[in-house]
mmCIF file of N, CA, C and O in Angstrom:
data_model
loop_
_atom_site.group_PDB
_atom_site.id
_atom_site.type_symbol
_atom_site.label_atom_id
_atom_site.label_comp_id
_atom_site.label_asym_id
_atom_site.label_seq_id
_atom_site.Cartn_x
_atom_site.Cartn_y
_atom_site.Cartn_z
ATOM 1 N N MET F 468 0.852 -1.184 0.000
ATOM 2 C CA MET F 468 0.000 0.000 0.000
ATOM 3 C C MET F 468 0.894 1.243 0.000
ATOM 4 O O MET F 468 1.717 1.409 0.899
ATOM 5 N N PRO F 469 0.757 2.116 -0.991
ATOM 6 C CA PRO F 469 1.572 3.342 -1.043
ATOM 7 C C PRO F 469 1.262 4.264 0.131
ATOM 8 O O PRO F 469 0.121 4.390 0.562
ATOM 9 N N LYS F 470 2.313 4.911 0.632
ATOM 10 C CA LYS F 470 2.149 5.855 1.732
ATOM 11 C C LYS F 470 1.926 7.253 1.168
ATOM 12 O O LYS F 470 2.595 7.656 0.221
ATOM 13 N N PRO F 471 0.989 8.005 1.748
ATOM 14 C CA PRO F 471 0.760 9.378 1.291
ATOM 15 C C PRO F 471 2.014 10.227 1.506
ATOM 16 O O PRO F 471 2.769 10.020 2.453
ATOM 17 N N ALA F 472 2.221 11.179 0.605
ATOM 18 C CA ALA F 472 3.349 12.106 0.704
ATOM 19 C C ALA F 472 2.900 13.472 0.214
ATOM 20 O O ALA F 472 1.915 13.584 -0.523
ATOM 21 N N VAL F 473 3.606 14.506 0.626
ATOM 22 C CA VAL F 473 3.284 15.865 0.187
ATOM 23 C C VAL F 473 4.556 16.589 -0.234
ATOM 24 O O VAL F 473 5.642 16.304 0.256
ATOM 25 N N LEU F 474 4.379 17.521 -1.144
ATOM 26 C CA LEU F 474 5.421 18.477 -1.506
ATOM 27 C C LEU F 474 4.847 19.835 -1.178
ATOM 28 O O LEU F 474 3.835 20.244 -1.746
ATOM 29 N N LEU F 475 5.463 20.524 -0.230
ATOM 30 C CA LEU F 475 4.998 21.839 0.200
ATOM 31 C C LEU F 475 6.009 22.879 -0.251
ATOM 32 O O LEU F 475 7.183 22.810 0.119
ATOM 33 N N LEU F 476 5.557 23.822 -1.064
ATOM 34 C CA LEU F 476 6.436 24.872 -1.564
ATOM 35 C C LEU F 476 6.447 26.066 -0.623
ATOM 36 O O LEU F 476 5.550 26.241 0.211
ATOM 37 N N GLU F 477 7.454 26.905 -0.767
ATOM 38 C CA GLU F 477 7.624 28.067 0.100
ATOM 39 C C GLU F 477 6.418 28.998 0.082
ATOM 40 O O GLU F 477 6.070 29.604 1.093
ATOM 41 N N ASP F 478 5.734 29.098 -1.069
ATOM 42 C CA ASP F 478 4.583 30.001 -1.168
ATOM 43 C C ASP F 478 3.298 29.394 -0.611
ATOM 44 O O ASP F 478 2.233 29.997 -0.684
ATOM 45 N N GLY F 479 3.390 28.177 -0.048
ATOM 46 C CA GLY F 479 2.230 27.525 0.548
ATOM 47 C C GLY F 479 1.517 26.557 -0.369
ATOM 48 O O GLY F 479 0.584 25.873 0.056
ATOM 49 N N THR F 480 1.929 26.464 -1.619
ATOM 50 C CA THR F 480 1.323 25.511 -2.545
ATOM 51 C C THR F 480 1.623 24.095 -2.075
ATOM 52 O O THR F 480 2.767 23.773 -1.741
ATOM 53 N N LEU F 481 0.597 23.253 -2.038
ATOM 54 C CA LEU F 481 0.724 21.893 -1.541
ATOM 55 C C LEU F 481 0.352 20.905 -2.636
ATOM 56 O O LEU F 481 -0.699 21.038 -3.269
ATOM 57 N N PHE F 482 1.229 19.930 -2.875
ATOM 58 C CA PHE F 482 0.973 18.864 -3.842
ATOM 59 C C PHE F 482 0.907 17.542 -3.081
ATOM 60 O O PHE F 482 1.834 17.192 -2.352
ATOM 61 N N ASN F 483 -0.179 16.815 -3.231
ATOM 62 C CA ASN F 483 -0.340 15.508 -2.599
ATOM 63 C C ASN F 483 0.061 14.420 -3.582
ATOM 64 O O ASN F 483 -0.157 14.544 -4.788
ATOM 65 N N GLY F 484 0.631 13.355 -3.066
ATOM 66 C CA GLY F 484 1.026 12.233 -3.909
ATOM 67 C C GLY F 484 1.299 11.022 -3.049
ATOM 68 O O GLY F 484 0.769 10.893 -1.944
ATOM 69 N N PHE F 485 2.146 10.126 -3.558
ATOM 70 C CA PHE F 485 2.493 8.909 -2.840
ATOM 71 C C PHE F 485 4.008 8.760 -2.790
ATOM 72 O O PHE F 485 4.710 9.069 -3.748
ATOM 73 N N ALA F 486 4.506 8.262 -1.677
ATOM 74 C CA ALA F 486 5.941 8.099 -1.467
ATOM 75 C C ALA F 486 6.420 6.774 -2.039
ATOM 76 O O ALA F 486 5.676 5.802 -2.098
ATOM 77 N N PHE F 487 7.686 6.762 -2.460
ATOM 78 C CA PHE F 487 8.363 5.512 -2.805
ATOM 79 C C PHE F 487 9.826 5.687 -2.431
ATOM 80 O O PHE F 487 10.323 6.795 -2.334
ATOM 81 N N GLY F 488 10.514 4.609 -2.167
ATOM 82 C CA GLY F 488 11.903 4.716 -1.761
ATOM 83 C C GLY F 488 12.022 5.033 -0.284
ATOM 84 O O GLY F 488 11.210 4.599 0.533
ATOM 85 N N TYR F 489 13.021 5.821 0.055
ATOM 86 C CA TYR F 489 13.315 6.155 1.445
ATOM 87 C C TYR F 489 12.199 6.996 2.055
ATOM 88 O O TYR F 489 11.740 7.968 1.443
ATOM 89 N N ALA F 490 11.783 6.633 3.269
ATOM 90 C CA ALA F 490 10.758 7.400 3.986
ATOM 91 C C ALA F 490 11.431 8.423 4.889
ATOM 92 O O ALA F 490 12.345 8.095 5.629
ATOM 93 N N GLY F 491 11.012 9.664 4.810
ATOM 94 C CA GLY F 491 11.571 10.701 5.659
ATOM 95 C C GLY F 491 11.181 12.077 5.161
ATOM 96 O O GLY F 491 10.345 12.225 4.279
ATOM 97 N N GLU F 492 11.796 13.092 5.749
ATOM 98 C CA GLU F 492 11.556 14.480 5.358
ATOM 99 C C GLU F 492 12.815 15.073 4.773
ATOM 100 O O GLU F 492 13.925 14.718 5.177
ATOM 101 N N ALA F 493 12.642 15.980 3.834
ATOM 102 C CA ALA F 493 13.772 16.708 3.263
ATOM 103 C C ALA F 493 13.339 18.134 2.983
ATOM 104 O O ALA F 493 12.202 18.382 2.583
ATOM 105 N N THR F 494 14.227 19.064 3.207
ATOM 106 C CA THR F 494 13.986 20.454 2.840
ATOM 107 C C THR F 494 15.108 20.887 1.907
ATOM 108 O O THR F 494 16.243 20.419 2.025
ATOM 109 N N GLY F 495 14.782 21.741 0.969
ATOM 110 C CA GLY F 495 15.791 22.224 0.042
ATOM 111 C C GLY F 495 15.150 22.868 -1.169
ATOM 112 O O GLY F 495 13.928 22.891 -1.313
ATOM 113 N N GLU F 496 15.974 23.385 -2.036
ATOM 114 C CA GLU F 496 15.519 23.982 -3.287
ATOM 115 C C GLU F 496 15.158 22.860 -4.248
ATOM 116 O O GLU F 496 15.927 21.920 -4.432
ATOM 117 N N SER F 497 13.967 22.930 -4.844
ATOM 118 C CA SER F 497 13.584 21.903 -5.806
ATOM 119 C C SER F 497 14.002 22.337 -7.213
ATOM 120 O O SER F 497 13.943 23.516 -7.555
ATOM 121 N N CYS F 498 14.470 21.371 -7.980
ATOM 122 C CA CYS F 498 14.881 21.643 -9.359
ATOM 123 C C CYS F 498 14.640 20.407 -10.211
ATOM 124 O O CYS F 498 14.366 19.326 -9.693
ATOM 125 N N PHE F 499 14.724 20.577 -11.512
ATOM 126 C CA PHE F 499 14.531 19.488 -12.466
ATOM 127 C C PHE F 499 15.833 19.213 -13.189
ATOM 128 O O PHE F 499 16.640 20.109 -13.408
ATOM 129 N N ASN F 500 16.034 17.961 -13.583
ATOM 130 C CA ASN F 500 17.157 17.593 -14.431
ATOM 131 C C ASN F 500 16.593 16.817 -15.608
ATOM 132 O O ASN F 500 15.852 15.851 -15.421
ATOM 133 N N THR F 501 16.922 17.239 -16.816
ATOM 134 C CA THR F 501 16.359 16.637 -18.026
ATOM 135 C C THR F 501 17.305 15.659 -18.715
ATOM 136 O O THR F 501 17.043 15.244 -19.836
ATOM 137 N N SER F 502 18.380 15.249 -18.044
ATOM 138 C CA SER F 502 19.326 14.303 -18.635
ATOM 139 C C SER F 502 18.655 12.963 -18.917
ATOM 140 O O SER F 502 17.798 12.511 -18.166
ATOM 141 N N LEU F 503 19.091 12.327 -20.000
ATOM 142 C CA LEU F 503 18.583 11.002 -20.343
ATOM 143 C C LEU F 503 19.388 9.901 -19.671
ATOM 144 O O LEU F 503 18.962 8.752 -19.606
ATOM 145 N N SER F 504 20.566 10.231 -19.193
ATOM 146 C CA SER F 504 21.410 9.281 -18.463
ATOM 147 C C SER F 504 22.233 10.087 -17.457
ATOM 148 O O SER F 504 22.152 11.306 -17.411
ATOM 149 N N GLY F 505 23.017 9.395 -16.651
ATOM 150 C CA GLY F 505 23.847 10.092 -15.687
ATOM 151 C C GLY F 505 23.235 10.189 -14.305
ATOM 152 O O GLY F 505 23.615 11.038 -13.509
ATOM 153 N N TYR F 506 22.308 9.294 -13.996
ATOM 154 C CA TYR F 506 21.636 9.287 -12.698
ATOM 155 C C TYR F 506 22.644 9.302 -11.554
ATOM 156 O O TYR F 506 22.543 10.105 -10.633
ATOM 157 N N GLN F 507 23.618 8.412 -11.600
ATOM 158 C CA GLN F 507 24.609 8.316 -10.527
ATOM 159 C C GLN F 507 25.451 9.585 -10.421
ATOM 160 O O GLN F 507 25.738 10.066 -9.326
ATOM 161 N N GLU F 508 25.815 10.166 -11.554
ATOM 162 C CA GLU F 508 26.595 11.392 -11.546
ATOM 163 C C GLU F 508 25.802 12.548 -10.945
ATOM 164 O O GLU F 508 26.336 13.372 -10.210
ATOM 165 N N ILE F 509 24.516 12.619 -11.254
ATOM 166 C CA ILE F 509 23.654 13.690 -10.738
ATOM 167 C C ILE F 509 23.524 13.586 -9.224
ATOM 168 O O ILE F 509 23.653 14.575 -8.505
ATOM 169 N N ILE F 510 23.300 12.386 -8.717
ATOM 170 C CA ILE F 510 23.131 12.185 -7.280
ATOM 171 C C ILE F 510 24.390 12.566 -6.504
ATOM 172 O O ILE F 510 24.311 13.110 -5.406
ATOM 173 N N THR F 511 25.574 12.299 -7.050
ATOM 174 C CA THR F 511 26.824 12.548 -6.331
ATOM 175 C C THR F 511 27.512 13.847 -6.734
ATOM 176 O O THR F 511 28.601 14.138 -6.256
ATOM 177 N N ASP F 512 26.890 14.664 -7.585
ATOM 178 C CA ASP F 512 27.476 15.926 -8.034
ATOM 179 C C ASP F 512 27.348 16.986 -6.940
ATOM 180 O O ASP F 512 26.240 17.347 -6.541
ATOM 181 N N PRO F 513 28.463 17.518 -6.426
ATOM 182 C CA PRO F 513 28.404 18.524 -5.357
ATOM 183 C C PRO F 513 27.634 19.795 -5.727
ATOM 184 O O PRO F 513 27.177 20.506 -4.837
ATOM 185 N N SER F 514 27.454 20.073 -7.008
ATOM 186 C CA SER F 514 26.713 21.276 -7.392
ATOM 187 C C SER F 514 25.231 21.174 -7.036
ATOM 188 O O SER F 514 24.525 22.182 -7.019
ATOM 189 N N TYR F 515 24.740 19.968 -6.741
ATOM 190 C CA TYR F 515 23.344 19.780 -6.335
ATOM 191 C C TYR F 515 23.171 19.770 -4.812
ATOM 192 O O TYR F 515 22.085 19.460 -4.321
ATOM 193 N N ALA F 516 24.203 20.107 -4.049
ATOM 194 C CA ALA F 516 24.119 20.106 -2.587
ATOM 195 C C ALA F 516 22.958 20.981 -2.116
ATOM 196 O O ALA F 516 22.800 22.113 -2.558
ATOM 197 N N GLY F 517 22.124 20.427 -1.248
ATOM 198 C CA GLY F 517 20.993 21.169 -0.691
ATOM 199 C C GLY F 517 19.768 21.210 -1.582
ATOM 200 O O GLY F 517 18.784 21.852 -1.239
ATOM 201 N N GLN F 518 19.787 20.528 -2.713
ATOM 202 C CA GLN F 518 18.652 20.562 -3.633
ATOM 203 C C GLN F 518 17.899 19.237 -3.645
ATOM 204 O O GLN F 518 18.458 18.183 -3.339
ATOM 205 N N ILE F 519 16.636 19.314 -4.011
ATOM 206 C CA ILE F 519 15.794 18.146 -4.226
ATOM 207 C C ILE F 519 15.576 18.078 -5.731
ATOM 208 O O ILE F 519 14.966 18.968 -6.317
ATOM 209 N N VAL F 520 16.112 17.042 -6.353
ATOM 210 C CA VAL F 520 16.153 16.954 -7.814
ATOM 211 C C VAL F 520 15.067 16.009 -8.325
ATOM 212 O O VAL F 520 14.982 14.858 -7.900
ATOM 213 N N ALA F 521 14.254 16.497 -9.242
ATOM 214 C CA ALA F 521 13.270 15.665 -9.933
ATOM 215 C C ALA F 521 13.830 15.327 -11.313
ATOM 216 O O ALA F 521 14.165 16.215 -12.089
ATOM 217 N N MET F 522 13.973 14.042 -11.588
ATOM 218 C CA MET F 522 14.446 13.585 -12.897
ATOM 219 C C MET F 522 13.248 13.525 -13.842
ATOM 220 O O MET F 522 12.191 13.021 -13.471
ATOM 221 N N THR F 523 13.414 14.015 -15.062
ATOM 222 C CA THR F 523 12.289 14.045 -15.996
ATOM 223 C C THR F 523 12.309 12.902 -17.003
ATOM 224 O O THR F 523 11.301 12.658 -17.650
ATOM 225 N N ALA F 524 13.432 12.212 -17.153
ATOM 226 C CA ALA F 524 13.497 11.086 -18.091
ATOM 227 C C ALA F 524 12.902 9.850 -17.421
ATOM 228 O O ALA F 524 13.315 9.487 -16.324
ATOM 229 N N PRO F 525 11.931 9.194 -18.037
ATOM 230 C CA PRO F 525 11.215 8.106 -17.373
ATOM 231 C C PRO F 525 12.054 6.875 -17.051
ATOM 232 O O PRO F 525 11.748 6.158 -16.114
ATOM 233 N N MET F 526 13.115 6.615 -17.779
ATOM 234 C CA MET F 526 13.899 5.399 -17.563
ATOM 235 C C MET F 526 15.236 5.662 -16.861
ATOM 236 O O MET F 526 16.023 4.742 -16.671
ATOM 237 N N ILE F 527 15.525 6.895 -16.474
ATOM 238 C CA ILE F 527 16.819 7.204 -15.867
ATOM 239 C C ILE F 527 16.989 6.413 -14.567
ATOM 240 O O ILE F 527 16.067 6.259 -13.782
ATOM 241 N N GLY F 528 18.175 5.862 -14.386
ATOM 242 C CA GLY F 528 18.478 5.100 -13.186
ATOM 243 C C GLY F 528 18.182 3.617 -13.285
ATOM 244 O O GLY F 528 18.497 2.868 -12.375
ATOM 245 N N ASN F 529 17.608 3.157 -14.390
ATOM 246 C CA ASN F 529 17.251 1.746 -14.537
ATOM 247 C C ASN F 529 18.430 0.858 -14.912
ATOM 248 O O ASN F 529 18.271 -0.333 -15.080
ATOM 249 N N TYR F 530 19.599 1.418 -15.045
ATOM 250 C CA TYR F 530 20.746 0.647 -15.533
ATOM 251 C C TYR F 530 21.778 0.371 -14.453
ATOM 252 O O TYR F 530 22.849 -0.141 -14.738
ATOM 253 N N GLY F 531 21.516 0.677 -13.205
ATOM 254 C CA GLY F 531 22.427 0.361 -12.117
ATOM 255 C C GLY F 531 23.464 1.436 -11.861
ATOM 256 O O GLY F 531 23.378 2.543 -12.372
ATOM 257 N N ALA F 532 24.460 1.086 -11.062
ATOM 258 C CA ALA F 532 25.509 2.022 -10.672
ATOM 259 C C ALA F 532 26.851 1.301 -10.677
ATOM 260 O O ALA F 532 26.911 0.077 -10.609
ATOM 261 N N ASN F 533 27.922 2.074 -10.758
ATOM 262 C CA ASN F 533 29.263 1.494 -10.703
ATOM 263 C C ASN F 533 30.219 2.496 -10.069
ATOM 264 O O ASN F 533 29.928 3.684 -9.978
ATOM 265 N N ASN F 534 31.371 2.032 -9.648
ATOM 266 C CA ASN F 534 32.336 2.889 -8.946
ATOM 267 C C ASN F 534 32.959 3.956 -9.836
ATOM 268 O O ASN F 534 33.464 4.955 -9.335
ATOM 269 N N ALA F 535 32.950 3.776 -11.132
ATOM 270 C CA ALA F 535 33.617 4.713 -12.042
ATOM 271 C C ALA F 535 32.820 5.994 -12.302
ATOM 272 O O ALA F 535 33.384 6.974 -12.768
ATOM 273 N N ASP F 536 31.528 6.008 -12.007
ATOM 274 C CA ASP F 536 30.685 7.141 -12.390
ATOM 275 C C ASP F 536 30.287 8.063 -11.255
ATOM 276 O O ASP F 536 29.380 8.874 -11.411
ATOM 277 N N THR F 537 30.925 7.981 -10.113
ATOM 278 C CA THR F 537 30.584 8.887 -9.022
ATOM 279 C C THR F 537 31.372 10.186 -9.149
ATOM 280 O O THR F 537 32.495 10.208 -9.641
ATOM 281 N N GLU F 538 30.771 11.274 -8.753
ATOM 282 C CA GLU F 538 31.408 12.590 -8.773
ATOM 283 C C GLU F 538 32.022 12.916 -7.415
ATOM 284 O O GLU F 538 32.905 13.759 -7.319
ATOM 285 N N SER F 539 31.522 12.295 -6.351
ATOM 286 C CA SER F 539 32.055 12.468 -5.005
ATOM 287 C C SER F 539 31.777 11.186 -4.221
ATOM 288 O O SER F 539 31.079 10.295 -4.701
ATOM 289 N N ALA F 540 32.297 11.097 -3.005
ATOM 290 C CA ALA F 540 32.201 9.869 -2.219
ATOM 291 C C ALA F 540 30.800 9.562 -1.701
ATOM 292 O O ALA F 540 30.492 8.432 -1.341
ATOM 293 N N ALA F 541 29.926 10.571 -1.644
ATOM 294 C CA ALA F 541 28.585 10.374 -1.085
ATOM 295 C C ALA F 541 27.580 11.227 -1.864
ATOM 296 O O ALA F 541 27.950 12.171 -2.553
ATOM 297 N N PRO F 542 26.292 10.892 -1.752
ATOM 298 C CA PRO F 542 25.274 11.736 -2.390
ATOM 299 C C PRO F 542 25.370 13.178 -1.901
ATOM 300 O O PRO F 542 25.622 13.421 -0.715
ATOM 301 N N ALA F 543 25.160 14.116 -2.785
ATOM 302 C CA ALA F 543 25.246 15.528 -2.434
ATOM 303 C C ALA F 543 23.867 16.161 -2.292
ATOM 304 O O ALA F 543 23.680 17.078 -1.503
ATOM 305 N N LEU F 544 22.896 15.672 -3.028
ATOM 306 C CA LEU F 544 21.571 16.301 -3.001
ATOM 307 C C LEU F 544 20.784 15.873 -1.771
ATOM 308 O O LEU F 544 21.149 14.954 -1.073
ATOM 309 N N ARG F 545 19.677 16.564 -1.527
ATOM 310 C CA ARG F 545 18.840 16.260 -0.362
ATOM 311 C C ARG F 545 17.726 15.266 -0.675
ATOM 312 O O ARG F 545 17.181 14.640 0.217
ATOM 313 N N GLY F 546 17.342 15.197 -1.909
ATOM 314 C CA GLY F 546 16.253 14.283 -2.260
ATOM 315 C C GLY F 546 16.070 14.206 -3.748
ATOM 316 O O GLY F 546 16.645 14.948 -4.515
#
């Protein structure tokens, strides 16, 4: 059963939806990434520190991860 989730923007706009993956709270600047590949690089890229990134490509991340494609030792983004 999917768990309810919300996205609350600074101006008070509220979006209801369902959670998947890690359960918890995150705060940060929301942004979009339109890359067709590079999921692992995006997650570990220090330029995304403090941001919540929405990927727009429907299949991004379906190909796994490897040690050669990280930009830093740990994820940099907030969500």
